[in-house]
Amino acid sequence: AQKVTQAQTEISVVEKEDVTLDCVYETRDTTYYLFWYKQPPSGELVFLIRRNSFDEQNEISGRYSWNFQKSTSSFNFTITASQVVDSAVYFCALRTPTGTASKLTFGTGTRLQVTL
Amino acid sequence: KAGVTQTPRYLIKTRGQQVTLSCSPISGHRSVSWYQQTPGQGLQFLFEYFSETQRNKGNFPGRFSGRQFSNSRSEMNVSTLELGDSALYLCASSSRLAGSETQYFGPGTRLLVL
């Protein structure tokens, strides 16, 4: 069975602070894919990043960065110099391809509130 | 390219009724998946369709069904609605079977069952 844990239910920061959202996953498969999605109040899930299990290189995209560590089964997401527009619920998700079909397993999400 | 579109965006139904939700994937995408999001259960996988065939199904009762058309558009149907079916229903598409692909989500349909 696969599982994604986002222990932080809600985080509040003041604008310009850095914030890290934690994600821990469980799977017995050696090939898997990790994702982060952002869900603003409108409801749509916006894709942020995908990571393959065989690529542990960390990634930076503007103010966003991701730290993937297989040794600790973690895929953490950091927002540098947070902005009010970053306020949303962030979901970490895992997919382990099985046969010809697969599904995304989501964490429970972390609600980020950025205030002025 | 236009994103994933879902209709209707909002829906109010009463218990016992049935409902049909529609999803149009990104042009060229052949896989469509459906997810249910509720405050209590979070995001849960319903099913995935590829080339008009259901390829994977989540742990939902038979009241939940779906189909995919030759143009990759998909519909999901919920019969005999219950109060607990109130949720945001999200559709996602990918170019091939999900696998290593990234799924892109639509804005969702908010269903309220009274």
PDB file of C-alpha atoms in Angstrom:
ATOM      1  CA  ALA A   1       0.000   0.000   0.000  1.00  0.00           C
ATOM      2  CA  GLN A   2       1.124   3.531  -0.596  1.00  0.00           C
ATOM      3  CA  LYS A   3       0.690   6.484   1.707  1.00  0.00           C
ATOM      4  CA  VAL A   4       1.485  10.193   1.809  1.00  0.00           C
ATOM      5  CA  THR A   5       1.704  12.102   5.080  1.00  0.00           C
ATOM      6  CA  GLN A   6       1.588  15.862   5.385  1.00  0.00           C
ATOM      7  CA  ALA A   7       1.830  16.389   9.102  1.00  0.00           C
ATOM      8  CA  GLN A   8       1.361  20.155   8.958  1.00  0.00           C
ATOM      9  CA  THR A   9      -2.341  20.892   8.744  1.00  0.00           C
ATOM     10  CA  GLU A  10      -2.027  24.662   8.651  1.00  0.00           C
ATOM     11  CA  ILE A  11       0.856  27.134   8.550  1.00  0.00           C
ATOM     12  CA  SER A  12       0.630  30.902   8.967  1.00  0.00           C
ATOM     13  CA  VAL A  13       3.493  33.174   7.993  1.00  0.00           C
ATOM     14  CA  VAL A  14       4.029  36.835   7.403  1.00  0.00           C
ATOM     15  CA  GLU A  15       4.839  37.930   3.886  1.00  0.00           C
ATOM     16  CA  LYS A  16       8.511  37.602   2.917  1.00  0.00           C
ATOM     17  CA  GLU A  17       9.117  34.788   5.371  1.00  0.00           C
ATOM     18  CA  ASP A  18      10.437  31.473   4.045  1.00  0.00           C
ATOM     19  CA  VAL A  19       8.242  28.450   4.654  1.00  0.00           C
ATOM     20  CA  THR A  20       8.782  24.705   4.207  1.00  0.00           C
ATOM     21  CA  LEU A  21       5.969  22.248   3.649  1.00  0.00           C
ATOM     22  CA  ASP A  22       6.779  18.685   4.665  1.00  0.00           C
ATOM     23  CA  CYS A  23       5.835  15.519   2.803  1.00  0.00           C
ATOM     24  CA  VAL A  24       6.678  11.955   3.780  1.00  0.00           C
ATOM     25  CA  TYR A  25       5.686   9.022   1.601  1.00  0.00           C
ATOM     26  CA  GLU A  26       5.520   5.258   1.890  1.00  0.00           C
ATOM     27  CA  THR A  27       5.762   2.756  -0.916  1.00  0.00           C
ATOM     28  CA  ARG A  28       7.397  -0.591  -1.539  1.00  0.00           C
ATOM     29  CA  ASP A  29       7.835   0.085  -5.232  1.00  0.00           C
ATOM     30  CA  THR A  30      11.251   1.102  -6.515  1.00  0.00           C
ATOM     31  CA  THR A  31       9.768   3.159  -9.342  1.00  0.00           C
ATOM     32  CA  TYR A  32       7.422   5.916  -8.339  1.00  0.00           C
ATOM     33  CA  TYR A  33       6.579   9.532  -9.012  1.00  0.00           C
ATOM     34  CA  LEU A  34       6.029  12.375  -6.607  1.00  0.00           C
ATOM     35  CA  PHE A  35       4.013  15.504  -7.246  1.00  0.00           C
ATOM     36  CA  TRP A  36       3.114  18.778  -5.624  1.00  0.00           C
ATOM     37  CA  TYR A  37      -0.135  20.554  -6.424  1.00  0.00           C
ATOM     38  CA  LYS A  38      -1.486  23.902  -5.256  1.00  0.00           C
ATOM     39  CA  GLN A  39      -5.203  24.412  -4.646  1.00  0.00           C
ATOM     40  CA  PRO A  40      -6.292  28.057  -4.396  1.00  0.00           C
ATOM     41  CA  PRO A  41      -9.768  28.924  -3.103  1.00  0.00           C
ATOM     42  CA  SER A  42     -11.179  28.503  -6.617  1.00  0.00           C
ATOM     43  CA  GLY A  43     -10.718  24.755  -6.208  1.00  0.00           C
ATOM     44  CA  GLU A  44      -8.610  23.841  -9.207  1.00  0.00           C
ATOM     45  CA  LEU A  45      -5.513  21.768  -8.507  1.00  0.00           C
ATOM     46  CA  VAL A  46      -2.542  23.476 -10.114  1.00  0.00           C
ATOM     47  CA  PHE A  47       0.433  21.286 -10.967  1.00  0.00           C
ATOM     48  CA  LEU A  48       3.744  22.501  -9.528  1.00  0.00           C
ATOM     49  CA  ILE A  49       6.333  19.745  -9.935  1.00  0.00           C
ATOM     50  CA  ARG A  50       6.893  16.067 -10.694  1.00  0.00           C
ATOM     51  CA  ARG A  51       9.827  14.019  -9.468  1.00  0.00           C
ATOM     52  CA  ASN A  52      10.902  10.502 -10.478  1.00  0.00           C
ATOM     53  CA  SER A  53      12.184   8.072  -7.865  1.00  0.00           C
ATOM     54  CA  PHE A  54      15.461   7.621  -9.723  1.00  0.00           C
ATOM     55  CA  ASP A  55      16.220  11.344  -9.839  1.00  0.00           C
ATOM     56  CA  GLU A  56      17.130  12.764  -6.445  1.00  0.00           C
ATOM     57  CA  GLN A  57      18.349  16.059  -7.790  1.00  0.00           C
ATOM     58  CA  ASN A  58      16.822  18.965  -5.947  1.00  0.00           C
ATOM     59  CA  GLU A  59      15.104  21.621  -7.983  1.00  0.00           C
ATOM     60  CA  ILE A  60      14.631  25.356  -7.794  1.00  0.00           C
ATOM     61  CA  SER A  61      12.079  27.275  -9.778  1.00  0.00           C
ATOM     62  CA  GLY A  62      11.950  30.946  -8.920  1.00  0.00           C
ATOM     63  CA  ARG A  63      10.873  31.246  -5.294  1.00  0.00           C
ATOM     64  CA  TYR A  64      10.016  27.539  -5.138  1.00  0.00           C
ATOM     65  CA  SER A  65      12.429  24.739  -4.317  1.00  0.00           C
ATOM     66  CA  TRP A  66      12.038  21.048  -3.642  1.00  0.00           C
ATOM     67  CA  ASN A  67      14.192  18.713  -1.556  1.00  0.00           C
ATOM     68  CA  PHE A  68      13.800  15.028  -2.447  1.00  0.00           C
ATOM     69  CA  GLN A  69      15.510  12.554  -0.108  1.00  0.00           C
ATOM     70  CA  LYS A  70      14.916   8.853  -0.690  1.00  0.00           C
ATOM     71  CA  SER A  71      16.816   7.940   2.489  1.00  0.00           C
ATOM     72  CA  THR A  72      14.106   9.595   4.581  1.00  0.00           C
ATOM     73  CA  SER A  73      11.250   9.143   2.064  1.00  0.00           C
ATOM     74  CA  SER A  74      10.650  12.851   2.042  1.00  0.00           C
ATOM     75  CA  PHE A  75       9.839  15.377  -0.639  1.00  0.00           C
ATOM     76  CA  ASN A  76       9.706  18.782   1.003  1.00  0.00           C
ATOM     77  CA  PHE A  77       8.675  22.032  -0.627  1.00  0.00           C
ATOM     78  CA  THR A  78      10.082  25.439   0.290  1.00  0.00           C
ATOM     79  CA  ILE A  79       8.722  28.824  -0.669  1.00  0.00           C
ATOM     80  CA  THR A  80      11.241  31.616  -0.315  1.00  0.00           C
ATOM     81  CA  ALA A  81      10.076  35.145   0.435  1.00  0.00           C
ATOM     82  CA  SER A  82       6.425  34.119   0.609  1.00  0.00           C
ATOM     83  CA  GLN A  83       3.727  36.325  -0.869  1.00  0.00           C
ATOM     84  CA  VAL A  84       0.029  36.704  -0.148  1.00  0.00           C
ATOM     85  CA  VAL A  85      -0.707  35.034  -3.503  1.00  0.00           C
ATOM     86  CA  ASP A  86       0.947  31.882  -2.180  1.00  0.00           C
ATOM     87  CA  SER A  87      -1.974  31.395   0.208  1.00  0.00           C
ATOM     88  CA  ALA A  88      -3.566  28.091  -0.752  1.00  0.00           C
ATOM     89  CA  VAL A  89      -3.738  24.442   0.191  1.00  0.00           C
ATOM     90  CA  TYR A  90      -0.754  22.455  -1.008  1.00  0.00           C
ATOM     91  CA  PHE A  91      -0.955  18.745  -1.723  1.00  0.00           C
ATOM     92  CA  CYS A  92       1.814  16.224  -2.068  1.00  0.00           C
ATOM     93  CA  ALA A  93       0.939  13.144  -4.108  1.00  0.00           C
ATOM     94  CA  LEU A  94       2.470   9.785  -5.014  1.00  0.00           C
ATOM     95  CA  ARG A  95       1.956   7.490  -7.956  1.00  0.00           C
ATOM     96  CA  THR A  96       3.353   3.993  -8.309  1.00  0.00           C
ATOM     97  CA  PRO A  97       2.571   2.701 -11.795  1.00  0.00           C
ATOM     98  CA  THR A  98       1.032  -0.722 -11.661  1.00  0.00           C
ATOM     99  CA  GLY A  99       0.495  -2.515 -14.902  1.00  0.00           C
ATOM    100  CA  THR A 100      -1.104  -0.260 -17.421  1.00  0.00           C
ATOM    101  CA  ALA A 101      -2.931   2.000 -15.024  1.00  0.00           C
ATOM    102  CA  SER A 102      -2.228   3.925 -11.879  1.00  0.00           C
ATOM    103  CA  LYS A 103      -3.729   6.440  -9.532  1.00  0.00           C
ATOM    104  CA  LEU A 104      -2.534   9.392  -7.486  1.00  0.00           C
ATOM    105  CA  THR A 105      -2.492   9.007  -3.718  1.00  0.00           C
ATOM    106  CA  PHE A 106      -2.737  12.407  -2.056  1.00  0.00           C
ATOM    107  CA  GLY A 107      -1.703  13.636   1.333  1.00  0.00           C
ATOM    108  CA  THR A 108      -4.226  15.513   3.442  1.00  0.00           C
ATOM    109  CA  GLY A 109      -2.826  18.864   2.373  1.00  0.00           C
ATOM    110  CA  THR A 110      -1.231  21.803   4.167  1.00  0.00           C
ATOM    111  CA  ARG A 111      -3.122  25.085   4.278  1.00  0.00           C
ATOM    112  CA  LEU A 112      -0.714  28.001   3.941  1.00  0.00           C
ATOM    113  CA  GLN A 113      -1.867  31.431   5.030  1.00  0.00           C
ATOM    114  CA  VAL A 114       0.402  34.337   4.133  1.00  0.00           C
ATOM    115  CA  THR A 115      -0.488  37.669   5.711  1.00  0.00           C
ATOM    116  CA  LEU A 116       0.841  41.174   5.281  1.00  0.00           C
TER     117      LEU A 116
ATOM    118  CA  LYS B   1      -3.930  24.884 -25.313  1.00  0.00           C
ATOM    119  CA  ALA B   2      -7.131  25.111 -23.393  1.00  0.00           C
ATOM    120  CA  GLY B   3      -7.099  23.394 -20.033  1.00  0.00           C
ATOM    121  CA  VAL B   4      -9.377  20.732 -18.664  1.00  0.00           C
ATOM    122  CA  THR B   5     -12.962  21.906 -18.563  1.00  0.00           C
ATOM    123  CA  GLN B   6     -15.728  20.586 -16.370  1.00  0.00           C
ATOM    124  CA  THR B   7     -19.439  21.236 -16.486  1.00  0.00           C
ATOM    125  CA  PRO B   8     -21.440  22.197 -14.638  1.00  0.00           C
ATOM    126  CA  ARG B   9     -19.360  24.070 -12.098  1.00  0.00           C
ATOM    127  CA  TYR B  10     -22.022  23.973  -9.397  1.00  0.00           C
ATOM    128  CA  LEU B  11     -24.902  21.641  -8.836  1.00  0.00           C
ATOM    129  CA  ILE B  12     -27.580  21.216  -6.193  1.00  0.00           C
ATOM    130  CA  LYS B  13     -29.517  17.968  -6.024  1.00  0.00           C
ATOM    131  CA  THR B  14     -31.736  16.207  -3.517  1.00  0.00           C
ATOM    132  CA  ARG B  15     -31.272  12.781  -2.009  1.00  0.00           C
ATOM    133  CA  GLY B  16     -32.294   9.952  -4.289  1.00  0.00           C
ATOM    134  CA  GLN B  17     -31.710  11.864  -7.503  1.00  0.00           C
ATOM    135  CA  GLN B  18     -28.991  11.084  -9.978  1.00  0.00           C
ATOM    136  CA  VAL B  19     -26.406  13.384 -11.490  1.00  0.00           C
ATOM    137  CA  THR B  20     -24.101  13.415 -14.498  1.00  0.00           C
ATOM    138  CA  LEU B  21     -20.894  15.419 -14.571  1.00  0.00           C
ATOM    139  CA  SER B  22     -18.893  16.132 -17.686  1.00  0.00           C
ATOM    140  CA  CYS B  23     -15.189  16.551 -18.334  1.00  0.00           C
ATOM    141  CA  SER B  24     -13.362  17.617 -21.476  1.00  0.00           C
ATOM    142  CA  PRO B  25      -9.642  16.853 -21.342  1.00  0.00           C
ATOM    143  CA  ILE B  26      -6.816  18.904 -22.744  1.00  0.00           C
ATOM    144  CA  SER B  27      -6.687  18.506 -26.507  1.00  0.00           C
ATOM    145  CA  GLY B  28      -4.669  15.422 -27.391  1.00  0.00           C
ATOM    146  CA  HIS B  29      -4.962  13.880 -23.943  1.00  0.00           C
ATOM    147  CA  ARG B  30      -6.453  10.413 -23.944  1.00  0.00           C
ATOM    148  CA  SER B  31      -6.538   9.558 -20.255  1.00  0.00           C
ATOM    149  CA  VAL B  32      -9.149  10.981 -17.911  1.00  0.00           C
ATOM    150  CA  SER B  33      -9.292  10.342 -14.179  1.00  0.00           C
ATOM    151  CA  TRP B  34     -11.895  11.395 -11.635  1.00  0.00           C
ATOM    152  CA  TYR B  35     -11.341  12.290  -7.995  1.00  0.00           C
ATOM    153  CA  GLN B  36     -13.694  13.157  -5.151  1.00  0.00           C
ATOM    154  CA  GLN B  37     -12.651  15.729  -2.575  1.00  0.00           C
ATOM    155  CA  THR B  38     -14.430  16.057   0.760  1.00  0.00           C
ATOM    156  CA  PRO B  39     -13.346  17.710   4.024  1.00  0.00           C
ATOM    157  CA  GLY B  40     -13.478  14.389   5.839  1.00  0.00           C
ATOM    158  CA  GLN B  41     -11.891  12.008   3.345  1.00  0.00           C
ATOM    159  CA  GLY B  42      -9.686  14.358   1.359  1.00  0.00           C
ATOM    160  CA  LEU B  43      -8.876  13.588  -2.249  1.00  0.00           C
ATOM    161  CA  GLN B  44      -9.883  10.109  -3.305  1.00  0.00           C
ATOM    162  CA  PHE B  45      -9.473   8.389  -6.646  1.00  0.00           C
ATOM    163  CA  LEU B  46     -12.677   7.304  -8.373  1.00  0.00           C
ATOM    164  CA  PHE B  47     -11.623   5.877 -11.729  1.00  0.00           C
ATOM    165  CA  GLU B  48      -9.429   6.288 -14.786  1.00  0.00           C
ATOM    166  CA  TYR B  49     -10.438   5.934 -18.418  1.00  0.00           C
ATOM    167  CA  PHE B  50      -8.209   5.495 -21.421  1.00  0.00           C
ATOM    168  CA  SER B  51      -9.347   4.811 -24.965  1.00  0.00           C
ATOM    169  CA  GLU B  52     -12.945   4.460 -23.811  1.00  0.00           C
ATOM    170  CA  THR B  53     -12.049   1.709 -21.334  1.00  0.00           C
ATOM    171  CA  GLN B  54     -12.013   1.902 -17.563  1.00  0.00           C
ATOM    172  CA  ARG B  55      -8.461   1.013 -16.556  1.00  0.00           C
ATOM    173  CA  ASN B  56      -8.529   1.523 -12.808  1.00  0.00           C
ATOM    174  CA  LYS B  57     -11.208   1.973 -10.191  1.00  0.00           C
ATOM    175  CA  GLY B  58     -11.138   3.302  -6.648  1.00  0.00           C
ATOM    176  CA  ASN B  59     -13.015   2.024  -3.639  1.00  0.00           C
ATOM    177  CA  PHE B  60     -16.442   3.527  -4.283  1.00  0.00           C
ATOM    178  CA  PRO B  61     -19.868   1.875  -4.442  1.00  0.00           C
ATOM    179  CA  GLY B  62     -21.436   0.896  -7.724  1.00  0.00           C
ATOM    180  CA  ARG B  63     -23.599   4.027  -7.623  1.00  0.00           C
ATOM    181  CA  PHE B  64     -20.563   5.793  -9.045  1.00  0.00           C
ATOM    182  CA  SER B  65     -19.959   5.053 -12.695  1.00  0.00           C
ATOM    183  CA  GLY B  66     -18.340   6.666 -15.652  1.00  0.00           C
ATOM    184  CA  ARG B  67     -17.611   6.424 -19.312  1.00  0.00           C
ATOM    185  CA  GLN B  68     -15.371   7.884 -21.934  1.00  0.00           C
ATOM    186  CA  PHE B  69     -16.270   8.772 -25.479  1.00  0.00           C
ATOM    187  CA  SER B  70     -14.238   8.394 -28.653  1.00  0.00           C
ATOM    188  CA  ASN B  71     -13.217  12.063 -28.455  1.00  0.00           C
ATOM    189  CA  SER B  72     -11.801  11.392 -24.949  1.00  0.00           C
ATOM    190  CA  ARG B  73     -14.495  13.416 -23.212  1.00  0.00           C
ATOM    191  CA  SER B  74     -15.699  11.710 -20.078  1.00  0.00           C
ATOM    192  CA  GLU B  75     -18.786  11.672 -17.943  1.00  0.00           C
ATOM    193  CA  MET B  76     -19.335  10.379 -14.473  1.00  0.00           C
ATOM    194  CA  ASN B  77     -22.698   9.483 -13.055  1.00  0.00           C
ATOM    195  CA  VAL B  78     -23.847   9.122  -9.488  1.00  0.00           C
ATOM    196  CA  SER B  79     -27.186   7.448  -8.949  1.00  0.00           C
ATOM    197  CA  THR B  80     -29.387   7.508  -5.849  1.00  0.00           C
ATOM    198  CA  LEU B  81     -27.560  10.444  -4.344  1.00  0.00           C
ATOM    199  CA  GLU B  82     -26.787  10.478  -0.642  1.00  0.00           C
ATOM    200  CA  LEU B  83     -25.928  13.446   1.577  1.00  0.00           C
ATOM    201  CA  GLY B  84     -22.369  12.140   1.817  1.00  0.00           C
ATOM    202  CA  ASP B  85     -21.915  12.539  -1.930  1.00  0.00           C
ATOM    203  CA  SER B  86     -21.674  16.294  -1.456  1.00  0.00           C
ATOM    204  CA  ALA B  87     -18.162  17.051  -2.619  1.00  0.00           C
ATOM    205  CA  LEU B  88     -15.912  18.697  -5.142  1.00  0.00           C
ATOM    206  CA  TYR B  89     -15.480  16.346  -8.099  1.00  0.00           C
ATOM    207  CA  LEU B  90     -12.251  16.873  -9.972  1.00  0.00           C
ATOM    208  CA  CYS B  91     -11.343  15.589 -13.372  1.00  0.00           C
ATOM    209  CA  ALA B  92      -7.740  15.222 -14.526  1.00  0.00           C
ATOM    210  CA  SER B  93      -6.263  14.420 -17.903  1.00  0.00           C
ATOM    211  CA  SER B  94      -2.926  13.184 -19.146  1.00  0.00           C
ATOM    212  CA  SER B  95      -1.589  12.439 -22.577  1.00  0.00           C
ATOM    213  CA  ARG B  96      -1.235   8.715 -21.960  1.00  0.00           C
ATOM    214  CA  LEU B  97      -2.144   6.314 -19.221  1.00  0.00           C
ATOM    215  CA  ALA B  98      -1.260   8.139 -16.015  1.00  0.00           C
ATOM    216  CA  GLY B  99       1.873   6.114 -15.209  1.00  0.00           C
ATOM    217  CA  SER B 100       4.742   8.541 -15.344  1.00  0.00           C
ATOM    218  CA  GLU B 101       2.617  11.267 -16.845  1.00  0.00           C
ATOM    219  CA  THR B 102       1.584  14.450 -15.132  1.00  0.00           C
ATOM    220  CA  GLN B 103      -2.141  14.830 -14.652  1.00  0.00           C
ATOM    221  CA  TYR B 104      -3.664  18.253 -15.154  1.00  0.00           C
ATOM    222  CA  PHE B 105      -6.820  19.053 -13.268  1.00  0.00           C
ATOM    223  CA  GLY B 106      -9.945  20.950 -14.161  1.00  0.00           C
ATOM    224  CA  PRO B 107     -11.727  23.485 -11.921  1.00  0.00           C
ATOM    225  CA  GLY B 108     -14.057  20.844 -10.532  1.00  0.00           C
ATOM    226  CA  THR B 109     -17.803  20.505 -10.078  1.00  0.00           C
ATOM    227  CA  ARG B 110     -19.159  21.344  -6.632  1.00  0.00           C
ATOM    228  CA  LEU B 111     -22.068  19.060  -5.870  1.00  0.00           C
ATOM    229  CA  LEU B 112     -24.371  19.757  -2.949  1.00  0.00           C
ATOM    230  CA  VAL B 113     -26.895  17.085  -2.012  1.00  0.00           C
ATOM    231  CA  LEU B 114     -29.789  18.257   0.135  1.00  0.00           C
TER     232      LEU B 114
END
